[in-house]
Amino acid sequence: MIRLVLRRLLVLLPMLFVVSFGVFLLVALVPGDPAVTLAGGASATPETIANVRAQLRLDDPLLAQYWHWLAGIARLDLGRSLFSGIPVAHEIAARLPVTLSLVIAATLVAVVIGVPLGAVSGLRPGSTADASARVTSSLGLAVPNFWLAVILVSLLAVRFQVFPPTGFTPISSSFTGWVQTVTLPAVALGLAPAAGVARQLRRSLAEVLESHYVRTAWAKGAGTTRVVVRHALKNAAIPAVTVLGVQIGFMLGGAVIIEQIFSIPGLGTYMLQGITGHDLPVVQGVTLVFVVFQMAMSLLVDLSYGYLNPKVRVA
Amino acid sequence: MRDLTAPRAGDDVASVSEALIGEVPVGEVPVDEGQATAAFVQPGQGADEEASPASAGTWRRLARQRGAVVAAGWLLLLVLAATLAPWVTLHAPAAQDLLHSFGGPSASHWLGTDDLGRDVFSRLVYGARSSLQVSFESVALALVLAIPVGLFAGYRGGQVDNIVMRFVDGGMSVPPLVLALAVVAALGPGANNASLALAIVFMPAFTRLIRGQTLAVKEETFVEASRSLGTPPVLIVARRVFPNVVSTIIVQASLTLGGALLAEAALSFVGLGAQPPSPSWGSMLQQAYSTGLFTHAWSLVVPGAAIAAGVLAFNTLGDGLAAALGVGRPSNGRRRRWGKSRLSRGLTRVDRGPVTAPPAPRSPDGDTSRDTLLSVEGLRVVLDTSAGPVPAVEDVSLRIGEGEIVALVGESGSGKSLTSMAIMRLLASPPAAVAAGQVTFAGQDLLSMDLGELRRIRGRDIGMVFQDPMSSLNPSIRVGEQIAEAVRLHERVARRTARERAVQMLVEVGIADPAARMRCYPHELSGGMRQRVMIAMALVCGPRLLIADEPTTGLDVTVQAQILELLRRLRRERMAVLFVTHDLGVVADLCDRVAVMYAGQIVEEAPIDDLFARPRHPYTEGLLRASRSAQDAIGESAAITGSVPALGRRPAGCHFHPRCQYAIDLCRTVDPPLVRESGRYERCHRAAELTLRGVA
């Protein structure tokens, strides 16, 4: 197991290196003179422009800039916001738990809704329950999460005031407050992944139930519950977990928009602030954190294979 | 015809579509014949047809899928409306009428007006312009970049491929929408920048897909043939490889368009896509949200529904195309013939129709020599195939006494395995169903039991050994636990006792160091050990009847002898065995009686010595001569010419007549009845007149 983790890390670290270069190169995509554009365009004062130029070392050769930036990252220094001057790493450290708790809640929603939905249809392919579950998951994958979010707000926060329309209570200050504020965004964010998980689980469960080893379980005299829970679900879960891992990547992107709708002070709102303010260090820093976040998720998925599929453990 | 590349290529389609739709395949188990055989189509044959993915057959297959047709129609309508926007709308999209803000639907404003009194329908149609434009542009741009790179990397391989794939991996490790946002952050907002950003997002996945397909196609014989003829690589790639990749690209493009539409809407929702005054669906939703949330909630519905319907249409079309072009796994397009409520898990459906009376027992005088343990009378098993119901087992009758070992012998395809599983009702319904007959075990009617009643017999009174132990053992459960589970399902014993029983059983089947083996997973054992685990699992509860399907195939000779010895010993403890095999030699010294099956019927049944010495059916004679030990005895090798007819292709008359050297006209027209004569049965018109050769 430890070897598996080490091997995965050996793959992920060079990949992170490649990605970091890509993220750094964003500065090369900025149109015109980056210093001028980032300082606010034509209206910027010469001092701000010079300030930006100095801070991003725009006069250095590109590779030197990259090296400097990378050396900073190694010290957990992601630079400073071009406007507030606050270190990006500080801001991220304060906001990461917020986004983390949102994504975890959304993952919970995805599992709690997706697994039963997929199991119901996988157990009885062709039934009415299956047909409606399939329609639901097709819709779930097509409905934009931000639309779902605004509909939820207008129904459950404005019309029936069950939840607050915006705002966020950190889990550390009040758990019930957190549940209240995180429910709507988590549902909005988690429904598409739930549909993805359901779709995959339906397919793999239906297949596993036709497998020879499930037939062996029947032949031993196992009942339906035992066959499904003990013999089928674990094997059928492997592809579903893969899907969930991929979907978590989508959720990170979705969280940016969802946080904006609910005014949640997480990484997403920070990134959007950075984008609208042309604050490149902020955008770069958050992007890099999101990448690490997703890599950690894929590592977790790989580890779960080790639990679900004993063959992986020796590999 | 596409299937020749599908198995390998499918993995890659899935890996990309998982990134967009979120679905990955498990190991495909071919269910119906068509699917199973399609995988073996020879490469060269399909090459030309593949070159034109949009063949007539494809269109037909696509047209059969109602969802995909509706989706295509909707998308066509959208594109038309967007193109002809000035002609299909009554108002300019930006024309304000502040006196009529948030107006309801009317003859002039079909979908009402927004906060500034602008016509929602016009804005929707014009919005389709920018939303669709960004989607198509981004996908087209990504393809233009990814196709050459993917083809090159895949065809060239080596270091180039390695480097390209590292970049692809890097690109795919950034959450898609985050990447798009980051690029827009650098480039600045706007529709064109959004297209560019999304193209960058989609490119890695496309590259990976095309590269994977190229890699697979490259190894095909028709490509290698071109290569050996000295065709320049560029031409090979353009003429031979690319056409085989097109289908996959089309499917993926459709699915990606759905993702693009969604992403474009997200970008313009946060104000980074199309800029005002030109409307887009995402910015319309944003507008409605910021102005109408508290007062005019319904204004949120229209733009969101437009996005969802568009995405749904692209996804449905993509799925439909995948099924029609045979790309990747057969997804939702696969229609299985299971009707509603007919599905019964773990219990073969019994559909004997309006049974009048149970069929008359085969032997009115009965078998007085032993107490009957299992009796099968007139069993008929039908399989539902795409060509309709086909009989697989026809009128099979069998009788096994306590402590008796009966062999059920036949070539593959004879229906012997189906028969053995139908007894325990382990055939999946659908496609299988018992259409007629009686199965009585120790006086109980197995065919009228429900799952709860049958469960108590399965595993405890009747043990079952399946062919192919690798797939018949659960890959994720330790084998010791799998054996112990059988005990705990039927007896109230402690976990430890069950485990001890399992260890003991492993010793009996001759596994060395059983305590250590208990902790192994099936993949950690050798084939022979897995086989013995399977046997141990079937025997651990001390069943009265063991149904064993090829239990010694794949075991080396000493182990095989050991297992046969174990069965002999258990027989002395009154266990009966139904030994299913294709090899008469194996069962020669073990069995009391032999039933020979051919094409779903029992053609002969006799005590073992009689059958060996004086076969009464030509098929038995052929089997005897083909059996290895018999070959040794008579010093010649003789296989029966021809092969067992496929399901649904069984000839009229005697099923064996096309392969029978003794066949006469009567055999071709009339199915011979099973005739009893001096303690044996045979199904042959000429049994009385022929003298067939046995082995001494």
PDB file of N, CA, C and O in Angstrom, chain A residues 19 31 123 125 147 150 199-200 203 207 210 212-213 215-216 218-221 226 230-231 235 243 246 249-250 261 278 294 310-311, chain B residues 18-19 23-24 26-28 31 173 175 185 289 300 319 329 336 338 345-346 455 458-459 466 471-472 474-476 481-482 485 490:
ATOM      1  N   VAL A  19       2.506  21.234 -14.931  1.00  0.00           N
ATOM      2  CA  VAL A  19       1.359  22.119 -14.752  1.00  0.00           C
ATOM      3  C   VAL A  19       1.802  23.480 -14.231  1.00  0.00           C
ATOM      4  O   VAL A  19       1.326  24.523 -14.687  1.00  0.00           O
ATOM      5  N   PRO A  31      -2.506  40.049 -23.015  1.00  0.00           N
ATOM      6  CA  PRO A  31      -2.290  40.852 -24.228  1.00  0.00           C
ATOM      7  C   PRO A  31      -1.570  42.169 -23.916  1.00  0.00           C
ATOM      8  O   PRO A  31      -1.680  42.687 -22.801  1.00  0.00           O
ATOM      9  N   LEU A 123     -30.127  -2.889 -10.235  1.00  0.00           N
ATOM     10  CA  LEU A 123     -30.722  -4.136  -9.761  1.00  0.00           C
ATOM     11  C   LEU A 123     -31.862  -4.596 -10.644  1.00  0.00           C
ATOM     12  O   LEU A 123     -32.126  -5.779 -10.764  1.00  0.00           O
ATOM     13  N   PRO A 125     -32.695  -3.634 -14.217  1.00  0.00           N
ATOM     14  CA  PRO A 125     -32.639  -2.950 -15.505  1.00  0.00           C
ATOM     15  C   PRO A 125     -33.929  -3.202 -16.273  1.00  0.00           C
ATOM     16  O   PRO A 125     -34.437  -4.316 -16.273  1.00  0.00           O
ATOM     17  N   TRP A 147     -27.641  27.096 -12.616  1.00  0.00           N
ATOM     18  CA  TRP A 147     -29.094  27.259 -12.792  1.00  0.00           C
ATOM     19  C   TRP A 147     -29.834  26.596 -11.631  1.00  0.00           C
ATOM     20  O   TRP A 147     -30.725  27.152 -11.017  1.00  0.00           O
ATOM     21  N   VAL A 150     -29.641  28.798  -8.578  1.00  0.00           N
ATOM     22  CA  VAL A 150     -30.542  29.954  -8.489  1.00  0.00           C
ATOM     23  C   VAL A 150     -31.987  29.494  -8.323  1.00  0.00           C
ATOM     24  O   VAL A 150     -32.787  30.144  -7.634  1.00  0.00           O
ATOM     25  N   ARG A 199     -25.280   6.736 -13.052  1.00  0.00           N
ATOM     26  CA  ARG A 199     -25.191   6.176 -14.389  1.00  0.00           C
ATOM     27  C   ARG A 199     -24.160   5.060 -14.444  1.00  0.00           C
ATOM     28  O   ARG A 199     -24.389   3.999 -15.006  1.00  0.00           O
ATOM     29  N   GLN A 200     -22.999   5.331 -13.835  1.00  0.00           N
ATOM     30  CA  GLN A 200     -21.939   4.342 -13.872  1.00  0.00           C
ATOM     31  C   GLN A 200     -22.278   3.130 -13.013  1.00  0.00           C
ATOM     32  O   GLN A 200     -22.062   1.996 -13.423  1.00  0.00           O
ATOM     33  N   ARG A 203     -24.700   0.745 -14.630  1.00  0.00           N
ATOM     34  CA  ARG A 203     -24.073  -0.053 -15.656  1.00  0.00           C
ATOM     35  C   ARG A 203     -23.203  -1.153 -15.056  1.00  0.00           C
ATOM     36  O   ARG A 203     -23.314  -2.322 -15.426  1.00  0.00           O
ATOM     37  N   GLU A 207     -23.852  -5.317 -14.811  1.00  0.00           N
ATOM     38  CA  GLU A 207     -22.878  -6.235 -15.391  1.00  0.00           C
ATOM     39  C   GLU A 207     -22.367  -7.237 -14.368  1.00  0.00           C
ATOM     40  O   GLU A 207     -22.265  -8.427 -14.649  1.00  0.00           O
ATOM     41  N   GLU A 210     -24.461 -10.145 -13.523  1.00  0.00           N
ATOM     42  CA  GLU A 210     -24.490 -11.236 -14.492  1.00  0.00           C
ATOM     43  C   GLU A 210     -23.191 -12.027 -14.487  1.00  0.00           C
ATOM     44  O   GLU A 210     -23.001 -12.918 -15.303  1.00  0.00           O
ATOM     45  N   HIS A 212     -20.040 -14.508 -13.299  1.00  0.00           N
ATOM     46  CA  HIS A 212     -20.012 -15.881 -12.823  1.00  0.00           C
ATOM     47  C   HIS A 212     -19.898 -15.969 -11.317  1.00  0.00           C
ATOM     48  O   HIS A 212     -20.438 -16.866 -10.695  1.00  0.00           O
ATOM     49  N   TYR A 213     -19.141 -15.031 -10.711  1.00  0.00           N
ATOM     50  CA  TYR A 213     -18.981 -15.172  -9.262  1.00  0.00           C
ATOM     51  C   TYR A 213     -20.253 -14.826  -8.514  1.00  0.00           C
ATOM     52  O   TYR A 213     -20.475 -15.316  -7.412  1.00  0.00           O
ATOM     53  N   ARG A 215     -23.134 -15.700  -9.726  1.00  0.00           N
ATOM     54  CA  ARG A 215     -23.854 -16.964  -9.860  1.00  0.00           C
ATOM     55  C   ARG A 215     -23.382 -17.962  -8.798  1.00  0.00           C
ATOM     56  O   ARG A 215     -24.187 -18.683  -8.203  1.00  0.00           O
ATOM     57  N   THR A 216     -22.067 -17.962  -8.540  1.00  0.00           N
ATOM     58  CA  THR A 216     -21.547 -18.836  -7.490  1.00  0.00           C
ATOM     59  C   THR A 216     -22.186 -18.500  -6.138  1.00  0.00           C
ATOM     60  O   THR A 216     -22.539 -19.398  -5.372  1.00  0.00           O
ATOM     61  N   TRP A 218     -25.116 -17.190  -5.592  1.00  0.00           N
ATOM     62  CA  TRP A 218     -26.478 -17.750  -5.587  1.00  0.00           C
ATOM     63  C   TRP A 218     -26.425 -19.244  -5.312  1.00  0.00           C
ATOM     64  O   TRP A 218     -27.223 -19.780  -4.547  1.00  0.00           O
ATOM     65  N   ALA A 219     -25.458 -19.914  -5.964  1.00  0.00           N
ATOM     66  CA  ALA A 219     -25.378 -21.372  -5.846  1.00  0.00           C
ATOM     67  C   ALA A 219     -25.056 -21.798  -4.420  1.00  0.00           C
ATOM     68  O   ALA A 219     -25.405 -22.903  -4.005  1.00  0.00           O
ATOM     69  N   LYS A 220     -24.403 -20.917  -3.663  1.00  0.00           N
ATOM     70  CA  LYS A 220     -24.088 -21.245  -2.278  1.00  0.00           C
ATOM     71  C   LYS A 220     -25.316 -21.129  -1.391  1.00  0.00           C
ATOM     72  O   LYS A 220     -25.293 -21.547  -0.243  1.00  0.00           O
ATOM     73  N   GLY A 221     -26.353 -20.466  -1.907  1.00  0.00           N
ATOM     74  CA  GLY A 221     -27.547 -20.290  -1.104  1.00  0.00           C
ATOM     75  C   GLY A 221     -27.654 -18.900  -0.501  1.00  0.00           C
ATOM     76  O   GLY A 221     -28.405 -18.702   0.449  1.00  0.00           O
ATOM     77  N   ARG A 226     -27.609 -10.336   0.487  1.00  0.00           N
ATOM     78  CA  ARG A 226     -26.222 -10.738   0.646  1.00  0.00           C
ATOM     79  C   ARG A 226     -25.484 -10.697  -0.692  1.00  0.00           C
ATOM     80  O   ARG A 226     -24.352 -10.237  -0.785  1.00  0.00           O
ATOM     81  N   ARG A 230     -22.716  -7.999  -0.427  1.00  0.00           N
ATOM     82  CA  ARG A 230     -21.409  -8.595  -0.179  1.00  0.00           C
ATOM     83  C   ARG A 230     -20.657  -8.908  -1.469  1.00  0.00           C
ATOM     84  O   ARG A 230     -19.447  -8.740  -1.550  1.00  0.00           O
ATOM     85  N   HIS A 231     -21.371  -9.418  -2.470  1.00  0.00           N
ATOM     86  CA  HIS A 231     -20.662  -9.932  -3.636  1.00  0.00           C
ATOM     87  C   HIS A 231     -20.634  -8.972  -4.822  1.00  0.00           C
ATOM     88  O   HIS A 231     -19.715  -9.005  -5.621  1.00  0.00           O
ATOM     89  N   ASN A 235     -17.424  -4.878  -6.055  1.00  0.00           N
ATOM     90  CA  ASN A 235     -16.803  -4.973  -7.373  1.00  0.00           C
ATOM     91  C   ASN A 235     -17.372  -3.944  -8.340  1.00  0.00           C
ATOM     92  O   ASN A 235     -16.667  -3.451  -9.207  1.00  0.00           O
ATOM     93  N   VAL A 243     -15.420   7.447 -11.508  1.00  0.00           N
ATOM     94  CA  VAL A 243     -16.271   8.542 -11.960  1.00  0.00           C
ATOM     95  C   VAL A 243     -16.357   9.627 -10.903  1.00  0.00           C
ATOM     96  O   VAL A 243     -16.244  10.812 -11.194  1.00  0.00           O
ATOM     97  N   VAL A 246     -13.328  11.770 -10.980  1.00  0.00           N
ATOM     98  CA  VAL A 246     -13.349  12.721 -12.089  1.00  0.00           C
ATOM     99  C   VAL A 246     -14.324  13.852 -11.796  1.00  0.00           C
ATOM    100  O   VAL A 246     -14.056  15.024 -12.041  1.00  0.00           O
ATOM    101  N   GLY A 249     -13.184  16.769  -9.754  1.00  0.00           N
ATOM    102  CA  GLY A 249     -12.510  17.790 -10.539  1.00  0.00           C
ATOM    103  C   GLY A 249     -13.496  18.804 -11.093  1.00  0.00           C
ATOM    104  O   GLY A 249     -13.268  20.013 -11.046  1.00  0.00           O
ATOM    105  N   PHE A 250     -14.637  18.291 -11.587  1.00  0.00           N
ATOM    106  CA  PHE A 250     -15.666  19.198 -12.097  1.00  0.00           C
ATOM    107  C   PHE A 250     -16.213  20.083 -10.989  1.00  0.00           C
ATOM    108  O   PHE A 250     -16.507  21.248 -11.193  1.00  0.00           O
ATOM    109  N   ILE A 261     -22.451  32.666  -6.379  1.00  0.00           N
ATOM    110  CA  ILE A 261     -23.897  32.828  -6.230  1.00  0.00           C
ATOM    111  C   ILE A 261     -24.279  32.971  -4.759  1.00  0.00           C
ATOM    112  O   ILE A 261     -25.117  33.789  -4.394  1.00  0.00           O
ATOM    113  N   HIS A 278      -7.964  41.465 -12.824  1.00  0.00           N
ATOM    114  CA  HIS A 278      -6.722  41.217 -13.551  1.00  0.00           C
ATOM    115  C   HIS A 278      -5.552  41.007 -12.598  1.00  0.00           C
ATOM    116  O   HIS A 278      -4.433  41.457 -12.843  1.00  0.00           O
ATOM    117  N   GLN A 294      -7.016  18.541  -6.900  1.00  0.00           N
ATOM    118  CA  GLN A 294      -7.507  17.466  -7.763  1.00  0.00           C
ATOM    119  C   GLN A 294      -6.552  16.270  -7.750  1.00  0.00           C
ATOM    120  O   GLN A 294      -6.978  15.118  -7.771  1.00  0.00           O
ATOM    121  N   PRO A 310      -8.246  -6.129  -4.708  1.00  0.00           N
ATOM    122  CA  PRO A 310      -6.991  -6.625  -4.130  1.00  0.00           C
ATOM    123  C   PRO A 310      -5.873  -6.779  -5.158  1.00  0.00           C
ATOM    124  O   PRO A 310      -4.709  -6.739  -4.798  1.00  0.00           O
ATOM    125  N   LYS A 311      -6.229  -6.901  -6.418  1.00  0.00           N
ATOM    126  CA  LYS A 311      -5.188  -7.065  -7.432  1.00  0.00           C
ATOM    127  C   LYS A 311      -4.288  -5.847  -7.498  1.00  0.00           C
ATOM    128  O   LYS A 311      -3.110  -5.944  -7.801  1.00  0.00           O
TER     129      LYS A 311
ATOM    130  N   GLU B  18     -15.308   9.837 -19.778  1.00  0.00           N
ATOM    131  CA  GLU B  18     -15.452   9.904 -18.325  1.00  0.00           C
ATOM    132  C   GLU B  18     -15.183  11.316 -17.863  1.00  0.00           C
ATOM    133  O   GLU B  18     -15.746  11.789 -16.899  1.00  0.00           O
ATOM    134  N   ALA B  19     -14.308  11.987 -18.610  1.00  0.00           N
ATOM    135  CA  ALA B  19     -13.982  13.352 -18.231  1.00  0.00           C
ATOM    136  C   ALA B  19     -15.124  14.297 -18.574  1.00  0.00           C
ATOM    137  O   ALA B  19     -15.187  15.396 -18.078  1.00  0.00           O
ATOM    138  N   GLU B  23     -18.367   8.229 -17.350  1.00  0.00           N
ATOM    139  CA  GLU B  23     -18.718   6.821 -17.368  1.00  0.00           C
ATOM    140  C   GLU B  23     -17.516   6.002 -17.796  1.00  0.00           C
ATOM    141  O   GLU B  23     -16.791   6.376 -18.689  1.00  0.00           O
ATOM    142  N   VAL B  24     -17.265   4.909 -17.108  1.00  0.00           N
ATOM    143  CA  VAL B  24     -16.164   4.038 -17.502  1.00  0.00           C
ATOM    144  C   VAL B  24     -16.658   2.611 -17.588  1.00  0.00           C
ATOM    145  O   VAL B  24     -17.617   2.232 -16.938  1.00  0.00           O
ATOM    146  N   VAL B  26     -16.715  -1.536 -17.288  1.00  0.00           N
ATOM    147  CA  VAL B  26     -16.166  -2.662 -16.555  1.00  0.00           C
ATOM    148  C   VAL B  26     -15.875  -3.703 -17.628  1.00  0.00           C
ATOM    149  O   VAL B  26     -16.236  -3.518 -18.769  1.00  0.00           O
ATOM    150  N   GLY B  27     -15.220  -4.789 -17.277  1.00  0.00           N
ATOM    151  CA  GLY B  27     -14.955  -5.805 -18.278  1.00  0.00           C
ATOM    152  C   GLY B  27     -16.248  -6.206 -18.964  1.00  0.00           C
ATOM    153  O   GLY B  27     -17.220  -6.538 -18.311  1.00  0.00           O
ATOM    154  N   GLU B  28     -16.258  -6.136 -20.266  1.00  0.00           N
ATOM    155  CA  GLU B  28     -17.477  -6.435 -20.994  1.00  0.00           C
ATOM    156  C   GLU B  28     -17.754  -7.925 -20.948  1.00  0.00           C
ATOM    157  O   GLU B  28     -16.877  -8.729 -21.200  1.00  0.00           O
ATOM    158  N   VAL B  31     -23.230 -10.729 -23.947  1.00  0.00           N
ATOM    159  CA  VAL B  31     -24.444 -11.404 -23.518  1.00  0.00           C
ATOM    160  C   VAL B  31     -25.100 -12.192 -24.628  1.00  0.00           C
ATOM    161  O   VAL B  31     -25.483 -13.334 -24.450  1.00  0.00           O
ATOM    162  N   SER B 173      -4.888  17.381 -15.719  1.00  0.00           N
ATOM    163  CA  SER B 173      -4.893  17.377 -14.257  1.00  0.00           C
ATOM    164  C   SER B 173      -5.417  18.692 -13.687  1.00  0.00           C
ATOM    165  O   SER B 173      -5.537  18.842 -12.485  1.00  0.00           O
ATOM    166  N   PRO B 175      -8.557  21.043 -13.153  1.00  0.00           N
ATOM    167  CA  PRO B 175     -10.017  20.973 -13.274  1.00  0.00           C
ATOM    168  C   PRO B 175     -10.469  21.798 -14.467  1.00  0.00           C
ATOM    169  O   PRO B 175     -10.041  22.956 -14.595  1.00  0.00           O
ATOM    170  N   ALA B 185      -8.756  34.693 -17.540  1.00  0.00           N
ATOM    171  CA  ALA B 185      -8.199  35.714 -16.657  1.00  0.00           C
ATOM    172  C   ALA B 185      -7.016  36.396 -17.316  1.00  0.00           C
ATOM    173  O   ALA B 185      -6.847  37.613 -17.212  1.00  0.00           O
ATOM    174  N   TYR B 289     -31.209  36.564 -12.640  1.00  0.00           N
ATOM    175  CA  TYR B 289     -30.930  36.273 -11.230  1.00  0.00           C
ATOM    176  C   TYR B 289     -30.730  37.561 -10.444  1.00  0.00           C
ATOM    177  O   TYR B 289     -31.284  37.741  -9.364  1.00  0.00           O
ATOM    178  N   LEU B 300     -36.158  33.156 -14.267  1.00  0.00           N
ATOM    179  CA  LEU B 300     -34.963  32.323 -14.198  1.00  0.00           C
ATOM    180  C   LEU B 300     -35.107  31.080 -15.074  1.00  0.00           C
ATOM    181  O   LEU B 300     -34.122  30.429 -15.421  1.00  0.00           O
ATOM    182  N   ASP B 319     -24.454   9.877 -27.374  1.00  0.00           N
ATOM    183  CA  ASP B 319     -24.715   8.483 -27.002  1.00  0.00           C
ATOM    184  C   ASP B 319     -25.274   7.711 -28.180  1.00  0.00           C
ATOM    185  O   ASP B 319     -24.897   6.570 -28.440  1.00  0.00           O
ATOM    186  N   ARG B 329     -18.006   1.315 -25.609  1.00  0.00           N
ATOM    187  CA  ARG B 329     -18.922   0.335 -25.049  1.00  0.00           C
ATOM    188  C   ARG B 329     -20.311   0.560 -25.614  1.00  0.00           C
ATOM    189  O   ARG B 329     -20.683   1.681 -25.927  1.00  0.00           O
ATOM    190  N   ARG B 336     -31.670  -4.610 -24.328  1.00  0.00           N
ATOM    191  CA  ARG B 336     -31.806  -6.016 -24.012  1.00  0.00           C
ATOM    192  C   ARG B 336     -33.272  -6.358 -23.996  1.00  0.00           C
ATOM    193  O   ARG B 336     -34.096  -5.526 -23.685  1.00  0.00           O
ATOM    194  N   TRP B 338     -35.306  -7.540 -22.057  1.00  0.00           N
ATOM    195  CA  TRP B 338     -35.985  -7.929 -20.829  1.00  0.00           C
ATOM    196  C   TRP B 338     -37.205  -7.070 -20.634  1.00  0.00           C
ATOM    197  O   TRP B 338     -37.165  -5.863 -20.600  1.00  0.00           O
ATOM    198  N   ARG B 345     -33.978 -12.177 -10.204  1.00  0.00           N
ATOM    199  CA  ARG B 345     -32.567 -12.308  -9.869  1.00  0.00           C
ATOM    200  C   ARG B 345     -32.305 -13.614  -9.149  1.00  0.00           C
ATOM    201  O   ARG B 345     -32.977 -13.936  -8.167  1.00  0.00           O
ATOM    202  N   GLY B 346     -31.316 -14.347  -9.622  1.00  0.00           N
ATOM    203  CA  GLY B 346     -30.856 -15.520  -8.909  1.00  0.00           C
ATOM    204  C   GLY B 346     -31.795 -16.694  -8.961  1.00  0.00           C
ATOM    205  O   GLY B 346     -31.652 -17.640  -8.199  1.00  0.00           O
ATOM    206  N   ARG B 455     -33.057 -21.412  -1.537  1.00  0.00           N
ATOM    207  CA  ARG B 455     -31.801 -21.031  -0.874  1.00  0.00           C
ATOM    208  C   ARG B 455     -31.341 -22.067   0.130  1.00  0.00           C
ATOM    209  O   ARG B 455     -30.159 -22.273   0.319  1.00  0.00           O
ATOM    210  N   ARG B 458     -29.808 -24.937  -1.956  1.00  0.00           N
ATOM    211  CA  ARG B 458     -28.568 -24.574  -2.648  1.00  0.00           C
ATOM    212  C   ARG B 458     -27.411 -24.498  -1.657  1.00  0.00           C
ATOM    213  O   ARG B 458     -27.528 -23.848  -0.629  1.00  0.00           O
ATOM    214  N   GLY B 459     -26.315 -25.121  -2.011  1.00  0.00           N
ATOM    215  CA  GLY B 459     -25.128 -25.004  -1.181  1.00  0.00           C
ATOM    216  C   GLY B 459     -25.124 -25.975  -0.021  1.00  0.00           C
ATOM    217  O   GLY B 459     -24.075 -26.416   0.404  1.00  0.00           O
ATOM    218  N   PHE B 466     -18.523 -24.978 -10.703  1.00  0.00           N
ATOM    219  CA  PHE B 466     -18.648 -24.386 -12.030  1.00  0.00           C
ATOM    220  C   PHE B 466     -17.372 -24.558 -12.829  1.00  0.00           C
ATOM    221  O   PHE B 466     -16.287 -24.689 -12.269  1.00  0.00           O
ATOM    222  N   SER B 471     -13.282 -16.970 -13.062  1.00  0.00           N
ATOM    223  CA  SER B 471     -14.384 -16.016 -13.104  1.00  0.00           C
ATOM    224  C   SER B 471     -15.485 -16.392 -12.123  1.00  0.00           C
ATOM    225  O   SER B 471     -16.327 -15.571 -11.799  1.00  0.00           O
ATOM    226  N   SER B 472     -15.457 -17.642 -11.633  1.00  0.00           N
ATOM    227  CA  SER B 472     -16.522 -18.064 -10.731  1.00  0.00           C
ATOM    228  C   SER B 472     -16.215 -17.778  -9.265  1.00  0.00           C
ATOM    229  O   SER B 472     -17.066 -17.975  -8.413  1.00  0.00           O
ATOM    230  N   ASN B 474     -15.162 -14.886  -6.432  1.00  0.00           N
ATOM    231  CA  ASN B 474     -15.232 -13.439  -6.288  1.00  0.00           C
ATOM    232  C   ASN B 474     -13.824 -12.854  -6.158  1.00  0.00           C
ATOM    233  O   ASN B 474     -13.096 -13.214  -5.232  1.00  0.00           O
ATOM    234  N   PRO B 475     -13.437 -11.950  -7.071  1.00  0.00           N
ATOM    235  CA  PRO B 475     -12.054 -11.467  -7.084  1.00  0.00           C
ATOM    236  C   PRO B 475     -11.676 -10.650  -5.853  1.00  0.00           C
ATOM    237  O   PRO B 475     -10.495 -10.497  -5.566  1.00  0.00           O
ATOM    238  N   SER B 476     -12.647 -10.113  -5.137  1.00  0.00           N
ATOM    239  CA  SER B 476     -12.279  -9.195  -4.056  1.00  0.00           C
ATOM    240  C   SER B 476     -12.517  -9.784  -2.666  1.00  0.00           C
ATOM    241  O   SER B 476     -12.483  -9.054  -1.688  1.00  0.00           O
ATOM    242  N   GLU B 481     -12.623 -17.016   3.123  1.00  0.00           N
ATOM    243  CA  GLU B 481     -13.903 -16.430   3.497  1.00  0.00           C
ATOM    244  C   GLU B 481     -15.010 -16.923   2.582  1.00  0.00           C
ATOM    245  O   GLU B 481     -16.142 -17.132   3.006  1.00  0.00           O
ATOM    246  N   GLN B 482     -14.676 -17.098   1.309  1.00  0.00           N
ATOM    247  CA  GLN B 482     -15.699 -17.553   0.365  1.00  0.00           C
ATOM    248  C   GLN B 482     -16.158 -18.961   0.694  1.00  0.00           C
ATOM    249  O   GLN B 482     -17.324 -19.299   0.529  1.00  0.00           O
ATOM    250  N   GLU B 485     -18.108 -18.841   4.036  1.00  0.00           N
ATOM    251  CA  GLU B 485     -19.424 -18.232   3.844  1.00  0.00           C
ATOM    252  C   GLU B 485     -20.485 -19.291   3.570  1.00  0.00           C
ATOM    253  O   GLU B 485     -21.610 -19.218   4.071  1.00  0.00           O
ATOM    254  N   HIS B 490     -25.640 -21.676   6.020  1.00  0.00           N
ATOM    255  CA  HIS B 490     -26.575 -22.765   6.281  1.00  0.00           C
ATOM    256  C   HIS B 490     -26.545 -23.283   7.699  1.00  0.00           C
ATOM    257  O   HIS B 490     -27.453 -24.003   8.102  1.00  0.00           O
TER     258      HIS B 490
END
